[in-house]
Each structure stands twice: as C-alpha cells, then as structure tokens.
CSV table of N, CA and C in Angstrom, one decimal:
chain,number,residue,atom,x,y,z
A,1,ALA,N,-80.2,25.8,35.5
A,1,ALA,CA,-79.8,24.4,35.6
A,1,ALA,C,-78.3,24.4,35.9
A,2,ALA,N,-77.9,23.3,36.5
A,2,ALA,CA,-76.5,23.1,36.8
A,2,ALA,C,-75.8,22.6,35.6
A,3,GLN,N,-74.5,22.9,35.6
A,3,GLN,CA,-73.6,22.4,34.6
A,3,GLN,C,-73.2,21.0,35.0
A,4,GLY,N,-72.9,20.1,34.0
A,4,GLY,CA,-72.3,18.9,34.4
A,4,GLY,C,-72.9,17.7,33.7
A,5,PRO,N,-72.5,16.5,34.0
A,5,PRO,CA,-71.2,16.2,34.5
A,5,PRO,C,-70.1,16.3,33.4
A,6,LYS,N,-68.9,16.3,33.8
A,6,LYS,CA,-67.8,16.2,32.8
A,6,LYS,C,-67.8,14.7,32.4
A,7,VAL,N,-67.8,14.5,31.1
A,7,VAL,CA,-67.8,13.1,30.6
A,7,VAL,C,-66.3,12.8,30.1
A,8,VAL,N,-65.8,11.7,30.6
A,8,VAL,CA,-64.4,11.2,30.2
A,8,VAL,C,-64.4,9.7,29.9
A,9,LYS,N,-63.4,9.3,29.2
A,9,LYS,CA,-63.2,7.9,29.0
A,9,LYS,C,-61.9,7.4,29.5
A,10,PHE,N,-61.8,6.2,30.0
A,10,PHE,CA,-60.6,5.6,30.6
A,10,PHE,C,-60.3,4.3,29.9
A,11,ASP,N,-59.2,4.2,29.2
A,11,ASP,CA,-58.7,3.0,28.6
A,11,ASP,C,-58.0,2.1,29.6
A,12,VAL,N,-58.7,1.0,29.9
A,12,VAL,CA,-58.1,0.1,31.0
A,12,VAL,C,-56.9,-0.7,30.5
A,13,ASP,N,-56.6,-0.6,29.2
A,13,ASP,CA,-55.4,-1.2,28.6
A,13,ASP,C,-54.2,-0.4,28.9
A,14,VAL,N,-54.4,0.9,29.1
A,14,VAL,CA,-53.3,1.8,29.4
A,14,VAL,C,-52.9,1.8,30.8
A,15,SER,N,-53.9,1.9,31.7
A,15,SER,CA,-53.7,1.8,33.2
A,15,SER,C,-55.0,1.3,33.8
A,16,ARG,N,-55.0,0.9,35.0
A,16,ARG,CA,-56.1,0.3,35.7
A,16,ARG,C,-56.5,1.2,36.8
A,17,PRO,N,-57.9,1.4,37.0
A,17,PRO,CA,-58.3,2.3,38.1
A,17,PRO,C,-58.2,1.6,39.4
A,18,THR,N,-57.9,2.3,40.4
A,18,THR,CA,-57.9,1.7,41.8
A,18,THR,C,-59.0,2.3,42.6
A,19,GLN,N,-59.5,3.4,42.2
A,19,GLN,CA,-60.5,4.0,43.0
A,19,GLN,C,-61.9,3.6,42.6
A,20,PHE,N,-62.0,2.8,41.5
A,20,PHE,CA,-63.3,2.3,41.1
A,20,PHE,C,-63.2,0.8,40.9
A,21,PHE,N,-64.3,0.1,41.1
A,21,PHE,CA,-64.4,-1.4,41.0
A,21,PHE,C,-64.8,-1.7,39.6
A,22,VAL,N,-63.9,-2.2,38.8
A,22,VAL,CA,-64.2,-2.5,37.4
A,22,VAL,C,-63.9,-3.9,37.1
A,23,GLU,N,-64.9,-4.8,36.9
A,23,GLU,CA,-64.7,-6.2,36.5
A,23,GLU,C,-65.0,-6.5,35.1
A,24,VAL,N,-65.9,-5.7,34.5
A,24,VAL,CA,-66.3,-5.9,33.1
A,24,VAL,C,-66.2,-4.5,32.4
A,25,ILE,N,-66.2,-4.5,31.1
A,25,ILE,CA,-66.1,-3.3,30.3
A,25,ILE,C,-67.1,-3.4,29.2
A,26,PRO,N,-67.8,-2.4,28.8
A,26,PRO,CA,-67.7,-1.0,29.4
A,26,PRO,C,-68.3,-1.0,30.8
A,27,THR,N,-67.8,-0.2,31.7
A,27,THR,CA,-68.4,0.1,33.0
A,27,THR,C,-68.4,1.6,33.1
A,28,ILE,N,-69.6,2.0,33.6
A,28,ILE,CA,-69.8,3.5,33.7
A,28,ILE,C,-70.1,3.9,35.2
A,29,TYR,N,-69.4,4.9,35.6
A,29,TYR,CA,-69.6,5.4,37.0
A,29,TYR,C,-69.9,6.9,36.9
A,30,LEU,N,-70.8,7.4,37.8
A,30,LEU,CA,-71.0,8.8,38.1
A,30,LEU,C,-70.2,9.1,39.4
A,31,ALA,N,-69.2,9.9,39.2
A,31,ALA,CA,-68.4,10.3,40.4
A,31,ALA,C,-68.9,11.7,40.8
A,32,LYS,N,-69.6,11.7,41.9
A,32,LYS,CA,-70.2,13.0,42.4
A,32,LYS,C,-69.1,13.8,43.0
A,33,LYS,N,-69.3,15.1,43.0
A,33,LYS,CA,-68.4,16.1,43.5
A,33,LYS,C,-68.2,15.9,45.1
A,34,ASP,N,-69.2,15.3,45.7
A,34,ASP,CA,-69.1,15.0,47.1
A,34,ASP,C,-68.3,13.7,47.5
A,35,GLY,N,-67.7,13.1,46.4
A,35,GLY,CA,-66.9,11.9,46.6
A,35,GLY,C,-67.6,10.6,46.4
A,36,MET,N,-69.0,10.6,46.3
A,36,MET,CA,-69.7,9.4,46.1
A,36,MET,C,-69.6,8.9,44.7
A,37,LYS,N,-69.4,7.6,44.5
A,37,LYS,CA,-69.2,6.9,43.2
A,37,LYS,C,-70.4,6.0,43.0
A,38,ILE,N,-71.2,6.1,41.9
A,38,ILE,CA,-72.3,5.3,41.6
A,38,ILE,C,-72.1,4.6,40.3
A,39,GLU,N,-72.2,3.3,40.3
A,39,GLU,CA,-72.0,2.5,39.1
A,39,GLU,C,-73.4,2.4,38.4
A,40,TYR,N,-73.3,2.6,37.1
A,40,TYR,CA,-74.5,2.4,36.3
A,40,TYR,C,-74.6,1.0,35.8
A,41,LYS,N,-75.8,0.4,36.1
A,41,LYS,CA,-76.0,-1.1,35.8
A,41,LYS,C,-77.0,-1.3,34.7
A,42,GLY,N,-77.5,-0.3,34.0
A,42,GLY,CA,-78.6,-0.4,33.1
A,42,GLY,C,-78.1,-0.5,31.6
A,43,SER,N,-79.0,-0.4,30.7
A,43,SER,CA,-78.7,-0.5,29.3
A,43,SER,C,-77.7,0.6,28.9
A,44,LYS,N,-76.9,0.3,27.9
A,44,LYS,CA,-75.9,1.3,27.5
A,44,LYS,C,-76.5,2.2,26.3
A,45,ASP,N,-77.8,2.4,26.3
A,45,ASP,CA,-78.3,3.3,25.3
A,45,ASP,C,-78.3,4.7,25.8
A,46,VAL,N,-78.3,5.7,25.0
A,46,VAL,CA,-78.1,7.1,25.3
A,46,VAL,C,-79.3,7.5,26.2
A,47,ALA,N,-80.5,7.2,25.8
A,47,ALA,CA,-81.7,7.7,26.5
A,47,ALA,C,-81.7,7.2,28.0
A,48,SER,N,-81.4,5.9,28.2
A,48,SER,CA,-81.4,5.4,29.5
A,48,SER,C,-80.4,6.0,30.4
A,49,LEU,N,-79.2,6.2,29.8
A,49,LEU,CA,-78.1,6.8,30.5
A,49,LEU,C,-78.4,8.3,30.9
A,50,LYS,N,-78.9,9.0,29.9
A,50,LYS,CA,-79.2,10.4,30.1
A,50,LYS,C,-80.3,10.5,31.2
A,51,THR,N,-81.3,9.7,31.2
A,51,THR,CA,-82.3,9.7,32.3
A,51,THR,C,-81.7,9.5,33.7
A,52,TRP,N,-80.8,8.5,33.7
A,52,TRP,CA,-80.1,8.2,35.0
A,52,TRP,C,-79.3,9.3,35.5
A,53,ILE,N,-78.5,9.9,34.6
A,53,ILE,CA,-77.6,11.0,34.9
A,53,ILE,C,-78.4,12.3,35.3
A,54,MET,N,-79.5,12.6,34.5
A,54,MET,CA,-80.3,13.8,34.8
A,54,MET,C,-80.9,13.7,36.2
A,55,ASP,N,-81.1,12.4,36.7
A,55,ASP,CA,-81.7,12.2,38.0
A,55,ASP,C,-80.6,12.1,39.1
A,56,GLY,N,-79.3,12.4,38.7
A,56,GLY,CA,-78.2,12.4,39.6
A,56,GLY,C,-77.7,11.0,40.0
A,57,GLY,N,-78.0,10.0,39.1
A,57,GLY,CA,-77.6,8.6,39.4
A,57,GLY,C,-78.5,7.9,40.4
A,58,SER,N,-79.7,8.4,40.7
A,58,SER,CA,-80.6,7.8,41.6
A,58,SER,C,-81.8,7.2,41.0
A,59,ALA,N,-82.0,7.4,39.7
A,59,ALA,CA,-83.2,6.8,39.0
A,59,ALA,C,-83.2,5.3,39.1
A,60,ASP,N,-84.4,4.7,39.2
A,60,ASP,CA,-84.5,3.3,39.2
A,60,ASP,C,-84.1,2.8,37.8
A,61,ILE,N,-83.3,1.8,37.7
A,61,ILE,CA,-82.9,1.3,36.4
A,61,ILE,C,-83.1,-0.2,36.4
A,62,THR,N,-83.3,-0.8,35.3
A,62,THR,CA,-83.5,-2.2,35.1
A,62,THR,C,-82.1,-2.8,34.8
A,63,PRO,N,-81.5,-3.6,35.7
A,63,PRO,CA,-80.2,-4.2,35.4
A,63,PRO,C,-80.3,-5.0,34.1
A,64,VAL,N,-79.2,-5.0,33.4
A,64,VAL,CA,-79.1,-5.8,32.2
A,64,VAL,C,-79.0,-7.3,32.5
A,65,LEU,N,-79.4,-8.1,31.7
A,65,LEU,CA,-79.3,-9.6,31.9
A,65,LEU,C,-77.9,-10.0,32.0
A,66,ALA,N,-77.6,-11.1,32.7
A,66,ALA,CA,-76.3,-11.6,32.9
A,66,ALA,C,-76.1,-12.9,32.1
A,67,ILE,N,-74.9,-13.0,31.6
A,67,ILE,CA,-74.5,-14.3,30.9
A,67,ILE,C,-73.9,-15.2,32.1
A,68,THR,N,-74.5,-16.4,32.1
A,68,THR,CA,-74.1,-17.3,33.2
A,68,THR,C,-73.5,-18.6,32.6
A,69,SER,N,-72.6,-19.3,33.4
A,69,SER,CA,-72.1,-20.5,32.9
A,69,SER,C,-73.1,-21.6,33.2
A,70,ALA,N,-72.8,-22.9,32.8
A,70,ALA,CA,-73.7,-24.0,33.0
A,70,ALA,C,-73.9,-24.2,34.5
A,71,GLY,N,-72.9,-23.9,35.3
A,71,GLY,CA,-73.1,-24.0,36.8
A,71,GLY,C,-73.8,-22.9,37.4
A,72,GLY,N,-74.2,-21.9,36.7
A,72,GLY,CA,-75.0,-20.8,37.2
A,72,GLY,C,-74.2,-19.6,37.7
A,73,LYS,N,-72.8,-19.7,37.5
A,73,LYS,CA,-72.0,-18.6,37.9
A,73,LYS,C,-72.1,-17.4,36.9
A,74,VAL,N,-72.3,-16.2,37.4
A,74,VAL,CA,-72.4,-15.1,36.5
A,74,VAL,C,-71.0,-14.8,35.9
A,75,LEU,N,-71.0,-14.8,34.6
A,75,LEU,CA,-69.7,-14.5,33.9
A,75,LEU,C,-69.6,-13.0,33.6
A,76,ALA,N,-70.6,-12.4,33.0
A,76,ALA,CA,-70.6,-11.0,32.7
A,76,ALA,C,-72.0,-10.6,32.3
A,77,PRO,N,-72.4,-9.3,32.6
A,77,PRO,CA,-73.7,-8.8,32.1
A,77,PRO,C,-73.7,-8.8,30.6
A,78,THR,N,-74.9,-9.0,30.0
A,78,THR,CA,-75.0,-8.9,28.5
A,78,THR,C,-74.5,-7.6,28.0
A,79,GLY,N,-73.8,-7.6,26.9
A,79,GLY,CA,-73.2,-6.4,26.3
A,79,GLY,C,-72.0,-5.9,27.0
A,80,THR,N,-71.3,-6.8,27.7
A,80,THR,CA,-70.0,-6.4,28.3
A,80,THR,C,-69.0,-7.5,28.0
A,81,CYS,N,-67.7,-7.2,28.3
A,81,CYS,CA,-66.6,-8.2,28.2
A,81,CYS,C,-66.0,-8.3,29.6
A,82,ALA,N,-65.6,-9.5,30.0
A,82,ALA,CA,-64.9,-9.6,31.3
A,82,ALA,C,-63.6,-9.0,31.1
A,83,LEU,N,-63.1,-8.3,32.2
A,83,LEU,CA,-61.8,-7.6,32.2
A,83,LEU,C,-60.8,-8.6,32.6
A,84,PRO,N,-59.8,-8.9,31.7
A,84,PRO,CA,-58.8,-9.8,32.1
A,84,PRO,C,-57.8,-9.2,33.1
A,85,PRO,N,-57.1,-10.0,33.8
A,85,PRO,CA,-56.1,-9.4,34.8
A,85,PRO,C,-55.1,-8.6,34.0
A,86,PRO,N,-54.4,-7.7,34.7
A,86,PRO,CA,-53.4,-6.9,34.0
A,86,PRO,C,-52.3,-7.9,33.6
A,87,ALA,N,-51.6,-7.6,32.5
A,87,ALA,CA,-50.5,-8.4,32.0
A,87,ALA,C,-49.4,-8.5,33.1
A,88,ALA,N,-48.9,-9.7,33.2
A,88,ALA,CA,-47.8,-9.9,34.2
A,88,ALA,C,-46.5,-9.4,33.7
A,89,SER,N,-46.4,-9.2,32.4
A,89,SER,CA,-45.2,-8.7,31.8
A,89,SER,C,-45.0,-7.2,32.1
A,90,LYS,N,-43.9,-6.6,31.6
A,90,LYS,CA,-43.7,-5.2,31.9
A,90,LYS,C,-44.8,-4.3,31.2
A,91,PRO,N,-45.1,-3.1,31.8
A,91,PRO,CA,-46.1,-2.3,31.2
A,91,PRO,C,-45.8,-1.9,29.8
A,92,LEU,N,-46.9,-1.6,29.1
A,92,LEU,CA,-46.7,-1.2,27.7
A,92,LEU,C,-45.8,0.0,27.6
A,93,SER,N,-45.0,0.0,26.6
A,93,SER,CA,-44.1,1.2,26.3
A,93,SER,C,-44.9,2.3,25.7
A,94,SER,N,-44.5,3.5,25.7
A,94,SER,CA,-45.2,4.6,25.1
A,94,SER,C,-45.3,4.3,23.6
A,95,ASP,N,-44.3,3.7,23.0
A,95,ASP,CA,-44.4,3.4,21.5
A,95,ASP,C,-45.5,2.5,21.2
A,96,VAL,N,-45.8,1.5,22.0
A,96,VAL,CA,-46.9,0.6,21.8
A,96,VAL,C,-48.2,1.3,22.0
A,97,ILE,N,-48.3,2.1,23.0
A,97,ILE,CA,-49.5,2.9,23.2
A,97,ILE,C,-49.8,3.8,22.1
A,98,LEU,N,-48.8,4.6,21.6
A,98,LEU,CA,-49.0,5.5,20.5
A,98,LEU,C,-49.4,4.7,19.3
A,99,HIS,N,-48.8,3.6,19.0
A,99,HIS,CA,-49.1,2.8,17.8
A,99,HIS,C,-50.6,2.3,17.9
A,100,THR,N,-51.0,1.9,19.1
A,100,THR,CA,-52.4,1.4,19.2
A,100,THR,C,-53.3,2.5,19.0
A,101,ARG,N,-53.0,3.7,19.6
A,101,ARG,CA,-53.9,4.8,19.5
A,101,ARG,C,-54.0,5.3,18.0
A,102,GLY,N,-52.8,5.3,17.4
A,102,GLY,CA,-52.7,5.8,16.0
A,102,GLY,C,-53.6,4.9,15.1
A,103,SER,N,-53.4,3.6,15.2
A,103,SER,CA,-54.2,2.7,14.3
A,103,SER,C,-55.7,2.8,14.7
A,104,GLN,N,-56.0,3.0,15.9
A,104,GLN,CA,-57.4,3.1,16.3
A,104,GLN,C,-58.0,4.4,15.7
A,105,ASP,N,-57.3,5.5,15.8
A,105,ASP,CA,-57.8,6.8,15.3
A,105,ASP,C,-57.9,6.7,13.8
A,106,ALA,N,-57.0,6.1,13.1
A,106,ALA,CA,-57.1,6.0,11.6
A,106,ALA,C,-58.2,5.2,11.1
A,107,SER,N,-58.7,4.2,12.0
A,107,SER,CA,-59.8,3.3,11.5
A,107,SER,C,-61.2,3.9,11.7
A,108,VAL,N,-61.3,5.0,12.3
A,108,VAL,CA,-62.7,5.6,12.5
A,108,VAL,C,-62.7,7.0,12.0
A,109,ALA,N,-63.9,7.4,11.5
A,109,ALA,CA,-64.1,8.7,10.9
A,109,ALA,C,-64.5,9.6,12.0
A,110,GLY,N,-64.1,10.9,11.9
A,110,GLY,CA,-64.6,11.9,12.8
A,110,GLY,C,-63.7,12.2,14.0
A,111,GLU,N,-64.0,13.3,14.7
A,111,GLU,CA,-63.2,13.8,15.8
A,111,GLU,C,-64.0,13.7,17.1
A,112,GLN,N,-63.5,13.0,18.1
A,112,GLN,CA,-64.2,12.9,19.3
A,112,GLN,C,-63.9,14.0,20.3
A,113,GLN,N,-64.9,14.4,21.1
A,113,GLN,CA,-64.8,15.5,22.0
A,113,GLN,C,-64.7,15.0,23.5
A,114,VAL,N,-65.1,13.8,23.8
A,114,VAL,CA,-64.9,13.2,25.1
A,114,VAL,C,-63.5,12.9,25.4
A,115,PRO,N,-62.8,13.6,26.4
A,115,PRO,CA,-61.4,13.4,26.6
A,115,PRO,C,-61.1,12.0,27.2
A,116,ALA,N,-59.9,11.5,26.8
A,116,ALA,CA,-59.4,10.3,27.4
A,116,ALA,C,-58.6,10.7,28.6
A,117,VAL,N,-58.8,9.9,29.7
A,117,VAL,CA,-58.0,10.1,30.9
A,117,VAL,C,-57.3,8.8,31.3
A,118,ASP,N,-56.2,9.0,32.1
A,118,ASP,CA,-55.5,7.8,32.6
A,118,ASP,C,-55.6,7.9,34.1
A,119,TYR,N,-54.9,7.0,34.8
A,119,TYR,CA,-54.9,6.9,36.2
A,119,TYR,C,-54.6,8.3,36.9
A,120,THR,N,-53.5,8.9,36.5
A,120,THR,CA,-53.1,10.1,37.1
A,120,THR,C,-54.0,11.3,36.8
A,121,SER,N,-54.4,11.4,35.5
A,121,SER,CA,-55.3,12.6,35.2
A,121,SER,C,-56.7,12.4,35.7
A,122,LEU,N,-57.2,11.1,35.9
A,122,LEU,CA,-58.5,10.9,36.5
A,122,LEU,C,-58.4,11.3,38.0
A,123,ASN,N,-57.4,10.9,38.7
A,123,ASN,CA,-57.2,11.3,40.1
A,123,ASN,C,-57.2,12.8,40.3
A,124,GLN,N,-56.5,13.5,39.4
A,124,GLN,CA,-56.4,14.9,39.5
A,124,GLN,C,-57.8,15.5,39.2
A,125,LEU,N,-58.5,15.0,38.2
A,125,LEU,CA,-59.8,15.5,37.9
A,125,LEU,C,-60.8,15.3,39.1
A,126,LEU,N,-60.7,14.2,39.7
A,126,LEU,CA,-61.6,13.9,40.8
A,126,LEU,C,-61.3,14.7,42.1
A,127,GLU,N,-60.0,15.0,42.3
A,127,GLU,CA,-59.5,15.7,43.5
A,127,GLU,C,-60.0,17.2,43.4
A,128,LYS,N,-60.0,17.7,42.2
A,128,LYS,CA,-60.4,19.2,42.1
A,128,LYS,C,-61.8,19.3,41.4
A,129,ALA,N,-62.6,18.3,41.4
A,129,ALA,CA,-63.9,18.3,40.8
A,129,ALA,C,-64.8,19.3,41.4
A,130,SER,N,-65.3,20.3,40.6
A,130,SER,CA,-66.3,21.2,41.0
A,130,SER,C,-67.6,20.7,40.4
A,131,ASP,N,-67.6,19.8,39.5
A,131,ASP,CA,-68.8,19.2,38.9
A,131,ASP,C,-68.7,17.7,39.0
A,132,ASN,N,-69.8,17.0,38.8
A,132,ASN,CA,-69.7,15.5,38.8
A,132,ASN,C,-69.0,15.1,37.5
A,133,VAL,N,-68.5,13.9,37.6
A,133,VAL,CA,-67.7,13.3,36.5
A,133,VAL,C,-68.3,12.0,36.1
A,134,LEU,N,-68.6,11.8,34.8
A,134,LEU,CA,-69.1,10.5,34.3
A,134,LEU,C,-67.9,9.8,33.7
A,135,VAL,N,-67.5,8.6,34.1
A,135,VAL,CA,-66.4,7.9,33.6
A,135,VAL,C,-66.8,6.7,32.9
A,136,ALA,N,-66.4,6.5,31.7
A,136,ALA,CA,-66.7,5.3,30.9
A,136,ALA,C,-65.4,4.5,30.8
A,137,PHE,N,-65.3,3.4,31.5
A,137,PHE,CA,-64.1,2.5,31.4
A,137,PHE,C,-64.3,1.6,30.2
A,138,TYR,N,-63.2,1.5,29.4
A,138,TYR,CA,-63.3,0.7,28.2
A,138,TYR,C,-62.0,0.1,27.8
A,139,ALA,N,-62.0,-0.8,26.8
A,139,ALA,CA,-60.8,-1.3,26.2
A,139,ALA,C,-61.0,-1.3,24.7
A,140,PRO,N,-60.0,-0.9,23.9
A,140,PRO,CA,-60.2,-0.9,22.5
A,140,PRO,C,-60.5,-2.2,21.8
A,141,TRP,N,-60.2,-3.3,22.4
A,141,TRP,CA,-60.4,-4.6,21.8
A,141,TRP,C,-61.8,-5.2,22.1
A,142,CYS,N,-62.5,-4.6,23.0
A,142,CYS,CA,-63.9,-5.1,23.4
A,142,CYS,C,-64.9,-4.6,22.4
A,143,PRO,N,-65.6,-5.5,21.7
A,143,PRO,CA,-66.6,-5.1,20.7
A,143,PRO,C,-67.7,-4.2,21.2
A,144,HIS,N,-68.1,-4.4,22.5
A,144,HIS,CA,-69.1,-3.6,23.1
A,144,HIS,C,-68.6,-2.2,23.4
A,145,CYS,N,-67.4,-2.1,23.8
A,145,CYS,CA,-66.7,-0.8,24.0
A,145,CYS,C,-66.6,0.0,22.7
A,146,GLN,N,-66.2,-0.7,21.7
A,146,GLN,CA,-66.0,-0.1,20.4
A,146,GLN,C,-67.2,0.7,19.9
A,147,THR,N,-68.4,0.0,20.0
A,147,THR,CA,-69.6,0.6,19.6
A,147,THR,C,-70.3,1.5,20.6
A,148,PHE,N,-69.7,1.7,21.8
A,148,PHE,CA,-70.2,2.6,22.8
A,148,PHE,C,-69.3,3.8,23.0
A,149,VAL,N,-68.0,3.6,23.0
A,149,VAL,CA,-67.0,4.6,23.3
A,149,VAL,C,-66.3,5.1,22.0
A,150,LEU,N,-65.8,4.2,21.1
A,150,LEU,CA,-65.0,4.5,20.0
A,150,LEU,C,-65.7,5.0,18.8
A,151,HIS,N,-66.8,4.4,18.5
A,151,HIS,CA,-67.6,4.8,17.3
A,151,HIS,C,-69.0,4.2,17.3
A,152,ASP,N,-69.8,4.6,16.4
A,152,ASP,CA,-71.2,4.0,16.3
A,152,ASP,C,-71.1,2.8,15.5
A,153,ALA,N,-72.3,2.2,15.2
A,153,ALA,CA,-72.3,0.9,14.5
A,153,ALA,C,-71.8,1.0,13.1
A,154,THR,N,-71.8,2.3,12.5
A,154,THR,CA,-71.3,2.5,11.2
A,154,THR,C,-69.8,2.9,11.1
A,155,GLY,N,-69.2,3.0,12.3
A,155,GLY,CA,-67.8,3.4,12.3
A,155,GLY,C,-67.5,4.9,12.5
A,156,ASN,N,-68.6,5.7,12.7
A,156,ASN,CA,-68.5,7.1,12.9
A,156,ASN,C,-68.1,7.5,14.3
A,157,ALA,N,-66.9,8.0,14.6
A,157,ALA,CA,-66.5,8.3,15.9
A,157,ALA,C,-67.2,9.4,16.6
A,158,THR,N,-67.7,10.4,15.8
A,158,THR,CA,-68.4,11.5,16.4
A,158,THR,C,-69.8,11.1,16.8
A,159,ASN,N,-70.3,10.0,16.3
A,159,ASN,CA,-71.7,9.5,16.7
A,159,ASN,C,-71.6,8.3,17.7
A,160,ALA,N,-70.4,8.1,18.3
A,160,ALA,CA,-70.3,7.0,19.3
A,160,ALA,C,-71.3,7.4,20.4
A,161,PRO,N,-72.1,6.4,21.0
A,161,PRO,CA,-73.0,6.8,22.0
A,161,PRO,C,-72.5,7.7,23.1
A,162,ILE,N,-71.3,7.5,23.6
A,162,ILE,CA,-70.7,8.3,24.6
A,162,ILE,C,-70.6,9.8,24.1
A,163,GLU,N,-70.3,10.0,22.9
A,163,GLU,CA,-70.2,11.3,22.3
A,163,GLU,C,-71.6,12.0,22.2
A,164,VAL,N,-72.6,11.2,21.7
A,164,VAL,CA,-73.9,11.7,21.6
A,164,VAL,C,-74.5,12.1,23.0
A,165,LEU,N,-74.2,11.2,24.0
A,165,LEU,CA,-74.6,11.5,25.4
A,165,LEU,C,-73.9,12.8,25.9
A,166,ASN,N,-72.7,13.0,25.6
A,166,ASN,CA,-72.0,14.2,26.0
A,166,ASN,C,-72.6,15.4,25.4
A,167,ARG,N,-72.9,15.4,24.1
A,167,ARG,CA,-73.6,16.5,23.4
A,167,ARG,C,-75.0,16.8,24.0
A,168,GLU,N,-75.7,15.7,24.3
A,168,GLU,CA,-77.1,15.9,24.9
A,168,GLU,C,-77.0,16.5,26.3
A,169,LEU,N,-76.1,16.0,27.1
A,169,LEU,CA,-75.9,16.6,28.4
A,169,LEU,C,-75.5,18.0,28.4
A,170,THR,N,-74.6,18.4,27.5
A,170,THR,CA,-74.2,19.7,27.3
A,170,THR,C,-75.4,20.6,26.9
A,171,ALA,N,-76.2,20.2,25.9
A,171,ALA,CA,-77.3,20.9,25.5
A,171,ALA,C,-78.4,21.1,26.6
A,172,ALA,N,-78.5,20.1,27.4
A,172,ALA,CA,-79.5,20.1,28.5
A,172,ALA,C,-78.9,20.8,29.8
A,173,GLN,N,-77.7,21.2,29.7
A,173,GLN,CA,-76.9,21.8,30.8
A,173,GLN,C,-76.8,20.9,32.0
A,174,GLY,N,-76.8,19.6,31.7
A,174,GLY,CA,-76.5,18.6,32.7
A,174,GLY,C,-77.5,18.4,33.8
A,175,PRO,N,-77.3,17.5,34.7
A,175,PRO,CA,-78.2,17.2,35.8
A,175,PRO,C,-78.2,18.2,36.9
A,176,LYS,N,-79.3,18.3,37.6
A,176,LYS,CA,-79.4,19.2,38.7
A,176,LYS,C,-79.0,18.4,40.0
A,177,VAL,N,-77.7,18.3,40.2
A,177,VAL,CA,-77.3,17.5,41.4
A,177,VAL,C,-76.3,18.4,42.2
C-alpha cells in the first residue's frame, strides 16, 4: 500500500492561503502530488473523511446541509464558520501569535502530532510533495475548528478528530493514489 497523505493544519488567523479557495472554516483539501486540489464537502467525522481519502478524494460524498438567510442566500455549510476578511490593520506581530498559541496550548491536554503550517511552509511542502497532502484550514476562535483540529469534545488535544484521522491513515498506510 502507498504511504500518505501527509496531514497538516493551517491557521488562517496567522496567514491566508492563496493557492486554495477558503470561504468557511474548517475547510479540508486533498492536494494531490500531481497538483490537483480537491475540496472535501462532506461531514467532518473521521470515518467519512477516511473513506474519502482512502478513495483518493473521488468517493461520492453527501454534502453537508447549508445555513441560509431568510432571502435564501447560502451563508455557510452546517458545522462551519464564515471566514471574515483579513484584518485591514497591520499583520499580527510575532508576540501576539506566540501569546495566542501559548494560551491555546495551555488550555488543552495532550500533545498533537499533526504539524501546523503557514503560507510559506505549505507552499514549500506542496512544491516538493512526493505524497498527497491533506490540509485542514482552521481558526482557533471557530467552535467547529476547535473540536475538529484543536481538541475533542472533552478538551483532549490528542483525540482531536484530525489527530485520530492522522493516526488511522498512518496505521492503514494511507490511500492508494
């Protein structure tokens, strides 16, 4: 069986992706080593994601329901938050980022294995990718992201669904793509 994909997380509060279309968070993409990027539109449960990934991102999935306004405009899929535009003020200083990460890390138990990437490191990873890359775009303030990327429903960081998915994909030796 093939190895893969590498699972990473991308904090949209630190930087914004330009090579992916992200309007809501969490958003998940499978970036294939051939350059194709496939957005996952299904349920954020581990079993559904694993099935989709093991099929190389081509499995039929049932899109999640959307939240609509009274006028019928789609605001965001259920289980997501709309991504606000980047702040017009100066970028966050490294002190602010470190403080945010420090308080976030102190609030959850356990050690996470899925690495965090930013704009530069994601680009480098994709340029030299010998395996597919699963990217979870998130923001620490989003409640759906918190219980998908940062920790599980009980606050355990090692059992965040993205961490469980990473362990299961590693044990299954990834998709055959």
